[in-house]
Coordinates of C-alpha atoms in Angstrom, one line a residue:
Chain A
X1 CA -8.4 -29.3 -2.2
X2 CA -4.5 -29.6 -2.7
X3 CA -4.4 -26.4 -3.9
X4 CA -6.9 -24.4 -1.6
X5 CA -4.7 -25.9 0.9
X6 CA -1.2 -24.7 -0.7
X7 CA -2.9 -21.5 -1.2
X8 CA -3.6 -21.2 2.4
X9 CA 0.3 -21.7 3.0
X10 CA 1.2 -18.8 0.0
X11 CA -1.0 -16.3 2.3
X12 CA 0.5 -17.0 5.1
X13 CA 3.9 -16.4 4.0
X14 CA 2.8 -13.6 2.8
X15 CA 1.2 -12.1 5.6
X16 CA 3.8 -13.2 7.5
X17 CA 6.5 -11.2 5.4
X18 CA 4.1 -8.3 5.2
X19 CA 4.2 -8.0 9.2
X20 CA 7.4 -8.7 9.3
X21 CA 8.6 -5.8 7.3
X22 CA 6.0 -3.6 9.1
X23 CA 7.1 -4.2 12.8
X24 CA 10.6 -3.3 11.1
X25 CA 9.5 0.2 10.0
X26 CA 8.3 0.2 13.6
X27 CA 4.5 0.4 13.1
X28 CA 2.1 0.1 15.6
X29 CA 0.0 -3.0 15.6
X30 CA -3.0 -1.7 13.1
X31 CA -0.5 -1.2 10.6
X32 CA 1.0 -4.5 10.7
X33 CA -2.1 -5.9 10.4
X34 CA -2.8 -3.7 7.4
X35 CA 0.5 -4.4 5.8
X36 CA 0.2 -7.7 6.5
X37 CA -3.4 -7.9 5.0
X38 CA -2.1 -6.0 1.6
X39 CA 0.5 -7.6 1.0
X40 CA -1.4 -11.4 0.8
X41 CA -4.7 -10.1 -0.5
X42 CA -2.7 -7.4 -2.8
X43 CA -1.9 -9.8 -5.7
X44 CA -5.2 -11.5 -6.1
X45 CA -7.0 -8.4 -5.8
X46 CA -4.9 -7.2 -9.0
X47 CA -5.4 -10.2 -10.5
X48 CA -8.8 -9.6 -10.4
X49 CA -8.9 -6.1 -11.3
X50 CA -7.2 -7.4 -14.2
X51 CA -9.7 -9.7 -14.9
X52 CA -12.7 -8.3 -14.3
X53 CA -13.8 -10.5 -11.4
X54 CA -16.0 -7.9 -8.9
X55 CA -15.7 -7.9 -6.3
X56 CA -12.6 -9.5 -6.1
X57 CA -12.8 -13.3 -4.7
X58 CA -10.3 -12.4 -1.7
X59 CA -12.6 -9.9 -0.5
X60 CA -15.5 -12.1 -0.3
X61 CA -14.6 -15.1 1.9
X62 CA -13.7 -13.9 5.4
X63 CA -11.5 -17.3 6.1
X64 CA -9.1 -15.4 3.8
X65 CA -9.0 -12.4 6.1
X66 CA -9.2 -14.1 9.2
X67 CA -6.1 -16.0 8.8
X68 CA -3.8 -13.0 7.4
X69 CA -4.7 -11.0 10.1
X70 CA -4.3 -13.8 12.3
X71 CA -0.6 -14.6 11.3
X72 CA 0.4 -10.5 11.0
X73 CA -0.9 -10.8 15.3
X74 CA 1.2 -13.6 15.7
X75 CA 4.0 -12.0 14.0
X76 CA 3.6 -8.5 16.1
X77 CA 3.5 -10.7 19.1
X78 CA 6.5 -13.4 18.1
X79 CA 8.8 -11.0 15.9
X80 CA 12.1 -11.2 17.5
X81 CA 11.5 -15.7 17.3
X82 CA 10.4 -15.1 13.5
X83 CA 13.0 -13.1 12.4
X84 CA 15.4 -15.8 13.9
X85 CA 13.7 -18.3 11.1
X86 CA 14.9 -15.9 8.2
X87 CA 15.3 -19.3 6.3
X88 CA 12.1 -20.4 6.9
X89 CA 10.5 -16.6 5.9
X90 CA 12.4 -17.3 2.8
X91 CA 11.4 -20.2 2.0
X92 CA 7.7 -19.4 2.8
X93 CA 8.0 -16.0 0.7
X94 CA 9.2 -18.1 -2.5
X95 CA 6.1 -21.2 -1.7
X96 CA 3.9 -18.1 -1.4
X97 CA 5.4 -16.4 -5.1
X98 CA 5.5 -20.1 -6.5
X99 CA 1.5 -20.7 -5.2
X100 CA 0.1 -17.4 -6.4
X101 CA 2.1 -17.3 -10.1
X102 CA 0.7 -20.4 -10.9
X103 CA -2.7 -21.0 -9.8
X104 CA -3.3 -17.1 -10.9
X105 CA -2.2 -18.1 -14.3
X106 CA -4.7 -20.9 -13.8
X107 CA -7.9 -18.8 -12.9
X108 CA -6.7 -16.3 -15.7
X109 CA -7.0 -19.2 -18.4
X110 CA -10.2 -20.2 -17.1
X111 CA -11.4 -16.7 -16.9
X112 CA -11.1 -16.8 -20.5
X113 CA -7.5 -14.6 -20.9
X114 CA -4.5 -15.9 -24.2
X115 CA -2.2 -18.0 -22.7
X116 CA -0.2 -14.6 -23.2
X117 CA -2.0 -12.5 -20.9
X118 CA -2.3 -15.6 -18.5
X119 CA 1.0 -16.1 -18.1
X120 CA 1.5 -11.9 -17.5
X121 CA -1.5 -12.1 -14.7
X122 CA -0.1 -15.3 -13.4
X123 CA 3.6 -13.7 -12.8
X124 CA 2.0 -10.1 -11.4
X125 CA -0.3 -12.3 -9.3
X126 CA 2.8 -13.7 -7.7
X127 CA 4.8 -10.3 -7.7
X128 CA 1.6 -7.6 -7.0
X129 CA 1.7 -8.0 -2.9
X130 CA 5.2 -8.3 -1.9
X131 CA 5.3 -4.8 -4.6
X132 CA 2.6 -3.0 -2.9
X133 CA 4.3 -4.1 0.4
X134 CA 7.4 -1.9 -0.2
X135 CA 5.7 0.6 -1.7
X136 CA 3.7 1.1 1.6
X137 CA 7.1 1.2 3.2
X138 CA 8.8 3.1 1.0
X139 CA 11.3 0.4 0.0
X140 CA 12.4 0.4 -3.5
X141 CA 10.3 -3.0 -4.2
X142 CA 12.1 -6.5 -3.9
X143 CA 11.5 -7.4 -7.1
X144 CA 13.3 -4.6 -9.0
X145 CA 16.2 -5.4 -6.6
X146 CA 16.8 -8.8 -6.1
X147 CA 17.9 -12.2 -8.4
X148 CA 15.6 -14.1 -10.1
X149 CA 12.2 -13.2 -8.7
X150 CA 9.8 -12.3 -11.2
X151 CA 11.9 -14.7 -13.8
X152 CA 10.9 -17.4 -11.3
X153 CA 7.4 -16.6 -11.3
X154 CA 6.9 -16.2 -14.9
X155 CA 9.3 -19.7 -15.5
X156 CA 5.9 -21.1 -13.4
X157 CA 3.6 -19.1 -15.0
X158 CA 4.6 -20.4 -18.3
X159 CA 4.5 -24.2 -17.6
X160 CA 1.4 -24.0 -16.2
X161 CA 0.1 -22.8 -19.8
X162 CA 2.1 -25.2 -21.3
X163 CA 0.3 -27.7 -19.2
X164 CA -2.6 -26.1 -20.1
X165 CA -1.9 -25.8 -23.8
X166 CA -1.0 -29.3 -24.3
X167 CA -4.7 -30.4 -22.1
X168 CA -2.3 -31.8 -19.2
X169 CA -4.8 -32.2 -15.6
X170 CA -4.7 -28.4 -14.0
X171 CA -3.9 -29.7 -10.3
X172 CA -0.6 -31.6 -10.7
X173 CA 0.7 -29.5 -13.3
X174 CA 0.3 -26.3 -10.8
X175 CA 1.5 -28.1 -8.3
X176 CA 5.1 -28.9 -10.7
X177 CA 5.5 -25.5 -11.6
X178 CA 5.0 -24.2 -8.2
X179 CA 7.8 -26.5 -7.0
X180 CA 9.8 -25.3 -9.7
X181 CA 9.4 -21.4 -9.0
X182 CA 10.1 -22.3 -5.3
X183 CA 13.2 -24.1 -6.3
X184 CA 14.4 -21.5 -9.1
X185 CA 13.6 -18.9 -6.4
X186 CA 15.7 -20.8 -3.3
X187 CA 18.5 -21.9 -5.5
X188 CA 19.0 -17.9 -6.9
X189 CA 18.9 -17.0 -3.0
X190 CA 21.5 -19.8 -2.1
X191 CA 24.1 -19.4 -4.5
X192 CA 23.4 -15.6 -4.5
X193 CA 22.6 -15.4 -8.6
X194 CA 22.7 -12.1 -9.4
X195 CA 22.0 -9.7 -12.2
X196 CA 24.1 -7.8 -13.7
X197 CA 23.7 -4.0 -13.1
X198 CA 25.0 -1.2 -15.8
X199 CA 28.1 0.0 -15.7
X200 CA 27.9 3.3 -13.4
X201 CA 26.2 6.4 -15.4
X202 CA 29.6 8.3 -16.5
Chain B
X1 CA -30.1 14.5 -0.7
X2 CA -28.4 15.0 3.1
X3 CA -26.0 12.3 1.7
X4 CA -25.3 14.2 -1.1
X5 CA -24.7 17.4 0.8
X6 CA -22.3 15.0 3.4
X7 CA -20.3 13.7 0.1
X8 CA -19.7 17.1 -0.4
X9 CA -18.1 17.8 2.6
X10 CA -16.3 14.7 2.4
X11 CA -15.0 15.8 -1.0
X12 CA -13.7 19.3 0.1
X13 CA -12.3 18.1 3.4
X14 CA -10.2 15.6 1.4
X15 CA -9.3 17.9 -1.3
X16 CA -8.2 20.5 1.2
X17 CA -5.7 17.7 3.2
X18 CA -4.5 17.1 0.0
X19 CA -3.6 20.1 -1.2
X20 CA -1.9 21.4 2.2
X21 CA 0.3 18.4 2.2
X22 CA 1.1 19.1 -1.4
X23 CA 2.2 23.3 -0.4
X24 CA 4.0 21.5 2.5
X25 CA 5.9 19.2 -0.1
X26 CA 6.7 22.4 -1.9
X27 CA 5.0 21.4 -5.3
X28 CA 4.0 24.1 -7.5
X29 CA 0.4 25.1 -8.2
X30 CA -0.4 22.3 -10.6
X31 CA 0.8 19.8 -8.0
X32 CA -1.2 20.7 -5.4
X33 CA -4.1 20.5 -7.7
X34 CA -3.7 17.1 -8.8
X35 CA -3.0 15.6 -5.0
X36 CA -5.9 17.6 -4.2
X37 CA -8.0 16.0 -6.6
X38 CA -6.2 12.5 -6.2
X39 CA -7.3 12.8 -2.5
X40 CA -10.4 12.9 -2.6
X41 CA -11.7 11.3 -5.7
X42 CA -8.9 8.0 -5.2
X43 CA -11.0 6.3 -2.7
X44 CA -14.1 6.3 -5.0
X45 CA -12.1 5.5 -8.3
X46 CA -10.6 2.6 -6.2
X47 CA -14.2 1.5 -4.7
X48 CA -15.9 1.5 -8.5
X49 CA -12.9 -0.7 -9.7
X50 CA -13.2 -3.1 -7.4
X51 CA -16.9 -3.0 -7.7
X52 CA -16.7 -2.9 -11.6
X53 CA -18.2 -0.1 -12.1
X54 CA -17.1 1.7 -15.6
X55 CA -16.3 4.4 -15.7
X56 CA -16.0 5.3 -12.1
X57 CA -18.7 7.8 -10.9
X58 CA -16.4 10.2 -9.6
X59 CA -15.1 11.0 -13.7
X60 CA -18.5 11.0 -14.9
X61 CA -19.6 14.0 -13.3
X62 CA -17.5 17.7 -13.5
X63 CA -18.8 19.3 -10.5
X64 CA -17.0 16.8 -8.3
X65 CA -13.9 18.2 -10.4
X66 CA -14.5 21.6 -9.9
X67 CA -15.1 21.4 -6.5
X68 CA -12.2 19.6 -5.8
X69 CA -9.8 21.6 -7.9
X70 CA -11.8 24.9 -6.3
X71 CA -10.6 23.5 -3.1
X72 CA -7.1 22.8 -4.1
X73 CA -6.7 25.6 -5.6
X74 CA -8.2 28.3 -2.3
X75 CA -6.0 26.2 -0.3
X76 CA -2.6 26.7 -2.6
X77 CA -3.6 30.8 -1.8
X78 CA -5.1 30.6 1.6
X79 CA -2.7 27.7 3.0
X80 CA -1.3 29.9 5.7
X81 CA -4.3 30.8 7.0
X82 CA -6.1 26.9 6.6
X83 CA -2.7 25.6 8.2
X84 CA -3.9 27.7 11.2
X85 CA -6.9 26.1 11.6
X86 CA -5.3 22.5 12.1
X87 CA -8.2 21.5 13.9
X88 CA -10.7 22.4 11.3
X89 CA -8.9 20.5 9.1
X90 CA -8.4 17.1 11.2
X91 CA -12.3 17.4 11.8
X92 CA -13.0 17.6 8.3
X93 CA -10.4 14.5 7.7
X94 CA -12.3 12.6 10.1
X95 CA -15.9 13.7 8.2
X96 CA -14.5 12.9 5.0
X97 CA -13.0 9.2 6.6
X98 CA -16.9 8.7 7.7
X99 CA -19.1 10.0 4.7
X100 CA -16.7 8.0 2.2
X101 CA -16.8 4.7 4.3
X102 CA -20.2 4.9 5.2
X103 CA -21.8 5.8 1.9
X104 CA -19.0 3.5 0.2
X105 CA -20.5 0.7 1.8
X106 CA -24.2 1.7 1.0
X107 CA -22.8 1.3 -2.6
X108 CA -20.8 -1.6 -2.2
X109 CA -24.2 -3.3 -1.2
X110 CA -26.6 -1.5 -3.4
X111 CA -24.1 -2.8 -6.3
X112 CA -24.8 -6.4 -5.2
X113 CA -21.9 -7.1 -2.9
X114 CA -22.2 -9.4 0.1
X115 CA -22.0 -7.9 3.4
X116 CA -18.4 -8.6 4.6
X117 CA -17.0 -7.6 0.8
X118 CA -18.9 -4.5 1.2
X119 CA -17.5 -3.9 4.9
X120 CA -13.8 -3.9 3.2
X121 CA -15.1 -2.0 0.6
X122 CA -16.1 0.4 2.6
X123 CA -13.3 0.9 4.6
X124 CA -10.6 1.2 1.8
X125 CA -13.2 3.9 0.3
X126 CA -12.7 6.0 3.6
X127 CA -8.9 5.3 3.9
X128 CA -8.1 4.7 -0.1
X129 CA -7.6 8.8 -1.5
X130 CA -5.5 9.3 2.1
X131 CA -2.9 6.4 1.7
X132 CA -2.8 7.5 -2.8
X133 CA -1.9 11.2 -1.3
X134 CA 1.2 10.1 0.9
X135 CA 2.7 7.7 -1.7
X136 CA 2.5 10.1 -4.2
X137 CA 4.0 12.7 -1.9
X138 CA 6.5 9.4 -0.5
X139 CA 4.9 9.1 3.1
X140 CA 4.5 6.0 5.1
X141 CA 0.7 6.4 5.0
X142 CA -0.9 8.1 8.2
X143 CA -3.5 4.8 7.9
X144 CA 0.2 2.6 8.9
X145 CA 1.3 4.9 11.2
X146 CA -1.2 6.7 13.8
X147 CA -3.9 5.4 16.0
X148 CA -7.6 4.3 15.3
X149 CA -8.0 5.4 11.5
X150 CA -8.7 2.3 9.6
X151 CA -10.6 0.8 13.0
X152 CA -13.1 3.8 12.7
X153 CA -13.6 3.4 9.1
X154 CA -14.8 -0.1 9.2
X155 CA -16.9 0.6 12.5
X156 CA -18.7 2.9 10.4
X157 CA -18.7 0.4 7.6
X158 CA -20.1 -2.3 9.9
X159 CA -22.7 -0.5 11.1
X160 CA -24.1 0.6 8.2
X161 CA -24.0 -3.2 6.9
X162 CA -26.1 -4.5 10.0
X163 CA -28.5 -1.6 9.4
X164 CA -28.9 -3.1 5.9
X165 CA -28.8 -6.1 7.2
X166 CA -31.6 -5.7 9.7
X167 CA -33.7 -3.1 7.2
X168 CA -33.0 -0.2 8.6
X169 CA -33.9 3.3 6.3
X170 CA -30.6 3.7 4.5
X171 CA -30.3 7.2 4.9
X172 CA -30.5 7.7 8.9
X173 CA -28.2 4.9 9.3
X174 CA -25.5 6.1 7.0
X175 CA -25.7 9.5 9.4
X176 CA -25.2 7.9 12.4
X177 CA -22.3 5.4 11.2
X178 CA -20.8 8.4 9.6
X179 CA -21.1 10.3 12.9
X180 CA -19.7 7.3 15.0
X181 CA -16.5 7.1 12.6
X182 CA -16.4 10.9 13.5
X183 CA -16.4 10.9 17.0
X184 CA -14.2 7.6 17.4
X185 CA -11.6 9.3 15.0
X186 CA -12.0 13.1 17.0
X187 CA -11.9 10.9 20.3
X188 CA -9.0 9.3 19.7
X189 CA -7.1 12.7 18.3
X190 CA -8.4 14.3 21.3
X191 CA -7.4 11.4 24.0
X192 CA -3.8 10.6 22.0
X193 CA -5.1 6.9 21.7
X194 CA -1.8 4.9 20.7
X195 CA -1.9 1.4 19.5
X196 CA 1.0 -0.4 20.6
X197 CA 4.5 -0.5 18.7
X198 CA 6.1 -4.4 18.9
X199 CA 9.0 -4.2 21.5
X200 CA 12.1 -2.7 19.0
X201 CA 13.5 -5.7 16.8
X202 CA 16.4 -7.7 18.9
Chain C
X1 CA -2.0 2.4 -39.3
X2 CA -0.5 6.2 -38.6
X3 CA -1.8 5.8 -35.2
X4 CA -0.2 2.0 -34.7
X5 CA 2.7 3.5 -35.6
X6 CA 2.7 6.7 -33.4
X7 CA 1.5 4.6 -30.4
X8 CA 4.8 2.3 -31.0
X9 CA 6.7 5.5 -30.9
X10 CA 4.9 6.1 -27.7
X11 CA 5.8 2.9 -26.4
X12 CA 9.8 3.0 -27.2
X13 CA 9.8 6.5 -25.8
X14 CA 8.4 5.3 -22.5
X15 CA 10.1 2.3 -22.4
X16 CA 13.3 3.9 -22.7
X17 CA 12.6 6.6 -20.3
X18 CA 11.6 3.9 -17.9
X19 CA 14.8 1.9 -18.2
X20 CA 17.0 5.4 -18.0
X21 CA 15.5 6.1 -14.8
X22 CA 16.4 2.3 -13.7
X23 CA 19.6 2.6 -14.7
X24 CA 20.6 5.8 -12.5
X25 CA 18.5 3.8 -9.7
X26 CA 21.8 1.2 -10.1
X27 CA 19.2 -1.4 -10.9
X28 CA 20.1 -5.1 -12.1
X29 CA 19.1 -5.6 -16.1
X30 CA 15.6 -7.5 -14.8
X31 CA 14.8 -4.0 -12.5
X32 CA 15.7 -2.3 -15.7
X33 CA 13.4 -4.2 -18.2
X34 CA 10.3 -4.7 -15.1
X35 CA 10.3 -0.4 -15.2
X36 CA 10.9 0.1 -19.0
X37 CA 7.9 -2.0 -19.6
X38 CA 5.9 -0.7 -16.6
X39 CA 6.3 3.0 -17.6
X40 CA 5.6 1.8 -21.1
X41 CA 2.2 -0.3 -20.6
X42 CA 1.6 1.4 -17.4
X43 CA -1.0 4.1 -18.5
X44 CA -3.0 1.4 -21.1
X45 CA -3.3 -1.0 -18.3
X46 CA -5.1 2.1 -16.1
X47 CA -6.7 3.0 -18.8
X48 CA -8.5 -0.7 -19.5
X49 CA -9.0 -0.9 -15.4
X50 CA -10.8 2.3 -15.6
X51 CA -13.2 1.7 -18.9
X52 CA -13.6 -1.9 -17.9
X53 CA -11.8 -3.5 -21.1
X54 CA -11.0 -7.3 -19.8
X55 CA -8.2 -8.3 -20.0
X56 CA -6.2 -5.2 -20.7
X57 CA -5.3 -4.6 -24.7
X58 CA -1.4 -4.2 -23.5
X59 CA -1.7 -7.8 -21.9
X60 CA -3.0 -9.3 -24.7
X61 CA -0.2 -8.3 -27.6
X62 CA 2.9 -10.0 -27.2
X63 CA 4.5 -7.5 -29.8
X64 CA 3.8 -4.9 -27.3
X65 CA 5.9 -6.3 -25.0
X66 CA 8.4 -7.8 -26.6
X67 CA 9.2 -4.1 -28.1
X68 CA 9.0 -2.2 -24.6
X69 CA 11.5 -5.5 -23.5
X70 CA 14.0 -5.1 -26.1
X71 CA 14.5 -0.8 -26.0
X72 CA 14.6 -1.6 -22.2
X73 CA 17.5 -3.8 -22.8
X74 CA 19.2 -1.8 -25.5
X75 CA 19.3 1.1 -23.2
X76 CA 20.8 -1.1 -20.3
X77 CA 23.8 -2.2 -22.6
X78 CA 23.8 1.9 -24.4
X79 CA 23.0 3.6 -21.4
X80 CA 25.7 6.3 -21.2
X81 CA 25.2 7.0 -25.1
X82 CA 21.0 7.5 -24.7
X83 CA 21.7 9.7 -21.2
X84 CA 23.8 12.1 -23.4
X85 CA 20.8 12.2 -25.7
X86 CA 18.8 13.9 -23.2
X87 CA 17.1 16.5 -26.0
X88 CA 15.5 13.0 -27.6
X89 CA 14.7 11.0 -24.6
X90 CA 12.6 14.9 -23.5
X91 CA 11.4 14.7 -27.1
X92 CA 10.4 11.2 -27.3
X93 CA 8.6 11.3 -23.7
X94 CA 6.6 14.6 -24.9
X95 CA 6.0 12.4 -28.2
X96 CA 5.0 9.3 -25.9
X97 CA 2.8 12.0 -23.7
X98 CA 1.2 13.2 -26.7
X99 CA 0.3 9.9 -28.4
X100 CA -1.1 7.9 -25.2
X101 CA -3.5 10.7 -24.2
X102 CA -5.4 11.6 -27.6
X103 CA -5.3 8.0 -28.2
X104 CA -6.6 6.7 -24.8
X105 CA -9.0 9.8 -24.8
X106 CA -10.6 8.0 -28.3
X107 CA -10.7 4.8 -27.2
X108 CA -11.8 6.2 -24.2
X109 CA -14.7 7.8 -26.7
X110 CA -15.6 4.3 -28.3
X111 CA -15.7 2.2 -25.2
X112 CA -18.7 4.6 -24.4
X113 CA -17.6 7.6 -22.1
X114 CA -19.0 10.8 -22.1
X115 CA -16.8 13.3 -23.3
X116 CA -16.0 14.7 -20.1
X117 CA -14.8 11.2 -18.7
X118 CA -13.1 10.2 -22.0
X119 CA -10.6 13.7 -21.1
X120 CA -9.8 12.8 -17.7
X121 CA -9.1 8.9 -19.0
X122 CA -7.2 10.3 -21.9
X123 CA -5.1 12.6 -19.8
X124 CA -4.8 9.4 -17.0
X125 CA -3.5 7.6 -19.8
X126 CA -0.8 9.5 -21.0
X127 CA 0.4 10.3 -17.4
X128 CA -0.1 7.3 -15.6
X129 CA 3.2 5.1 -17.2
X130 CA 5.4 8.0 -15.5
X131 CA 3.9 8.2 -12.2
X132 CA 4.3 4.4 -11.7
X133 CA 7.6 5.1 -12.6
X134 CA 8.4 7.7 -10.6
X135 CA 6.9 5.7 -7.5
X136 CA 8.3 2.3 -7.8
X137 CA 12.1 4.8 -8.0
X138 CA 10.8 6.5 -5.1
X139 CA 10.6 9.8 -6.6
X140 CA 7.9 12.3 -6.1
X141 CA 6.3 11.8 -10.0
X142 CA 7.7 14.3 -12.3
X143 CA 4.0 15.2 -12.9
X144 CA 3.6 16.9 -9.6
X145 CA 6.8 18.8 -9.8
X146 CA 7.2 20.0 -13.4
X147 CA 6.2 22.7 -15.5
X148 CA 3.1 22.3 -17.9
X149 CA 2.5 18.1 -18.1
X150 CA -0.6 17.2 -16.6
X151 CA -2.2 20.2 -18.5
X152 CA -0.3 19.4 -22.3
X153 CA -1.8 16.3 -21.9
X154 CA -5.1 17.8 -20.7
X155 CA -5.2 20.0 -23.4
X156 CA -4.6 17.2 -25.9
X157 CA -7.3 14.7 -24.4
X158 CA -9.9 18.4 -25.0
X159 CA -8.8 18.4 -28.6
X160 CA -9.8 15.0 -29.6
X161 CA -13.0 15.4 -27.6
X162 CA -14.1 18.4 -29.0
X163 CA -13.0 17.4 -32.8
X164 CA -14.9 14.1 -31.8
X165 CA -18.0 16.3 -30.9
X166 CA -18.4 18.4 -33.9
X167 CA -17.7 14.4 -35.9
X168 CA -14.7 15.5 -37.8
X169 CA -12.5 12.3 -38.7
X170 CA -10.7 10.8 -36.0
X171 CA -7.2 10.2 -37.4
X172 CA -6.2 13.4 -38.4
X173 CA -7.4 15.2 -35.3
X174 CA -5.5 12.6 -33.1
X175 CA -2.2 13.5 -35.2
X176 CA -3.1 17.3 -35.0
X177 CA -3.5 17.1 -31.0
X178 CA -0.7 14.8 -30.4
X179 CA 1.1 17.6 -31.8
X180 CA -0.3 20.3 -29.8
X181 CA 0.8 18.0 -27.0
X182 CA 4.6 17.7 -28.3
X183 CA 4.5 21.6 -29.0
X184 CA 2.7 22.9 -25.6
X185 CA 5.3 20.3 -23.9
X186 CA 8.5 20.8 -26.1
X187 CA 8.3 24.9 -25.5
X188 CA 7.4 24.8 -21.4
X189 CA 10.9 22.8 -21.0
X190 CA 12.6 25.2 -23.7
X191 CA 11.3 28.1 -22.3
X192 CA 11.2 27.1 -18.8
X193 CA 7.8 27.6 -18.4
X194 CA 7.2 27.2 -14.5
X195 CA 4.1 27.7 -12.9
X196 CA 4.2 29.1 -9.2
X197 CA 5.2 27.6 -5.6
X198 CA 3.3 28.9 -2.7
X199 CA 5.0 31.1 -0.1
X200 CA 6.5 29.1 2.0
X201 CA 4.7 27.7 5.1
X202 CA 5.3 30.2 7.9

């Protein structure tokens, strides 16, 4: 229950990123919705791919579609207000990577994957929509560019099968590691962590 | 049988947008052979993944290959002359969008899919070996950017889903949707139907 | 055990390759390891998707990773010393080609394909790492542009299909086409094999 509802929140943010980006490129309002849609139904679709879940579980419930393409609307119709909340789009994004690493790493375990894989599945779970968002847009994607973003997703993927491991109850235990990815994530953003990059090919 | 003659038709309309975008990207004759055959077998590979079907039809049978790469490779010679007939071509993308959504969603449900997975199904059949052809060429895909393409995929998808629903013969019905995505698609060509653009980010 | 050991070959060469390409993309050190191990594990992953092997074999083997990690990051800190080794990296990435299409074409074979199926997954395998690649840099994949890839690693995937066929031993004929890959590829870059651009659209 506490999770279906913080899952509800992670496609949200999301979609809400998704449309964001999209009315940025300067696409009509189809493809915001469709950018929108990918980018929260894209990494649980590859999760299930992965795991050999047909047909995937996000393309069976409607309530899932309904409410992505209803926040990409609101988006096309509110852009200029949401782009004011960058803060808050942040902050959803990194709820959204924190939700989807960690209960993906969840339904991979019970799916029957290693802890290995589950961790992997859990962390491209997280990653896969905001990815296949930038591909569509032809943007380098986030994650290869920016601080801590898959490191925060894994970090979450990993205590969650520690939790697991150790037979600690699935619901709080996602819930802790999702607060910690959102965290790691919000704290690389605020104190602008960064990687370093090579030295410049010579 | 008809169907099977349609899919056809489906198959070298999408090889043939393929490959002409391919000549326009200036690849050489290999290239244009492998978007052509990307174009139109991508939206079935993608459909038998997410259906779980292994290993997708499309790679079990070499005369889809051949025709494809027949296509692909009359176009690299002839593209001059194909480029001429622009409208030929947009007619036979708008055939292909129909056949592939339609009979993807006759497949989706035939496989044991419920109606609304099979409706998405169905639609990212239509619009999945378009949208593979402009990454791999690094378009914003024509699905994002221009009017009514994804809308007249999953009309046709819907329609042959109630059809189903309501035990209609499957083959009629997959005709008709297929010709509705047609003339919605060709309409909206024709009539320059825009969706709107959000008012330009402030 | 010769083919373990050619298939980590495989893996280092792609990794590396990967991680190059990263690095001239001015990538931080966790862009540089996320494309090193996507062009490394890349075509397995597709490969699994496509035959239906849950979860994928790559997902499942930490030592997998945790080689394709570590060349990634040893080509971050060595960069300007493995760019000037450009004859080894083209080497290696033929030997890479070579390995991950016979060998995805046999396990291709044992999961069950026909022959014809197992040539196109076998070819899909050794191409797929690259493409990724090439698309998550924004590039237009080296397999559309250059001379003779898609068909050395056609011609390999044939090989083992046909010694598969006539039931010679598997080993040896992998080695022997793997080979035939590394030659056909090794001699089309030497001798600038290039295969023809259309006229230009006029």
């Amino acid at each position: 229950m506490l999770l279906t509802g913080l899952e509800f929140v992670g496609l949200v943010a999301f979609a809400a990123s998704g449309a964001l980006a999209a009315v940025r490129a300067r696409l009509d309002v189809f493809g915001v919705v469709v950018v929108g849609l990918t980018t929260a139904l894209g990494g649980g679709v590859i999760r299930d791919v992965l795991l050999g879940i047909h047909p995937p579980t996000t393309l069976r419930n409607w309530l899932y579609l309904a409410v992505c393409a209803g926040t990409a609307l609101l988006v096309f119709v509110f852009h200029p207000q949401v782009a004011r909340l960058r803060r808050g789009v942040l902050l959803a994004d990194a709820l959204g990577l924190g939700v989807f690493a960690t209960a993906g790493t969840t339904i991979a375990l019970n799916a029957g994957a290693t802890v290995y894989a589950a961790c992997l599945i859990g962390m491209t779970t997280g990653i896969g929509g905001g990815a296949v968002r930038d591909l569509l847009l032809r943007e380098i994607p986030l994650v290869l560019r920016k601080e801590i973003y898959a490191v925060a997703a894994l970090a979450g993927s990993v205590l969650v099968a520690v939790g697991h491991t150790v037979r600690l109850p699935e619901g709080p235990v996602t819930v802790v590691a999702a607060a910690v990815v959102v965290t790691v994530r919000m704290l690389a953003l605020w104190r602008r962590w960064n990687a370093p990059v090579a030295r410049g090919p010579d």
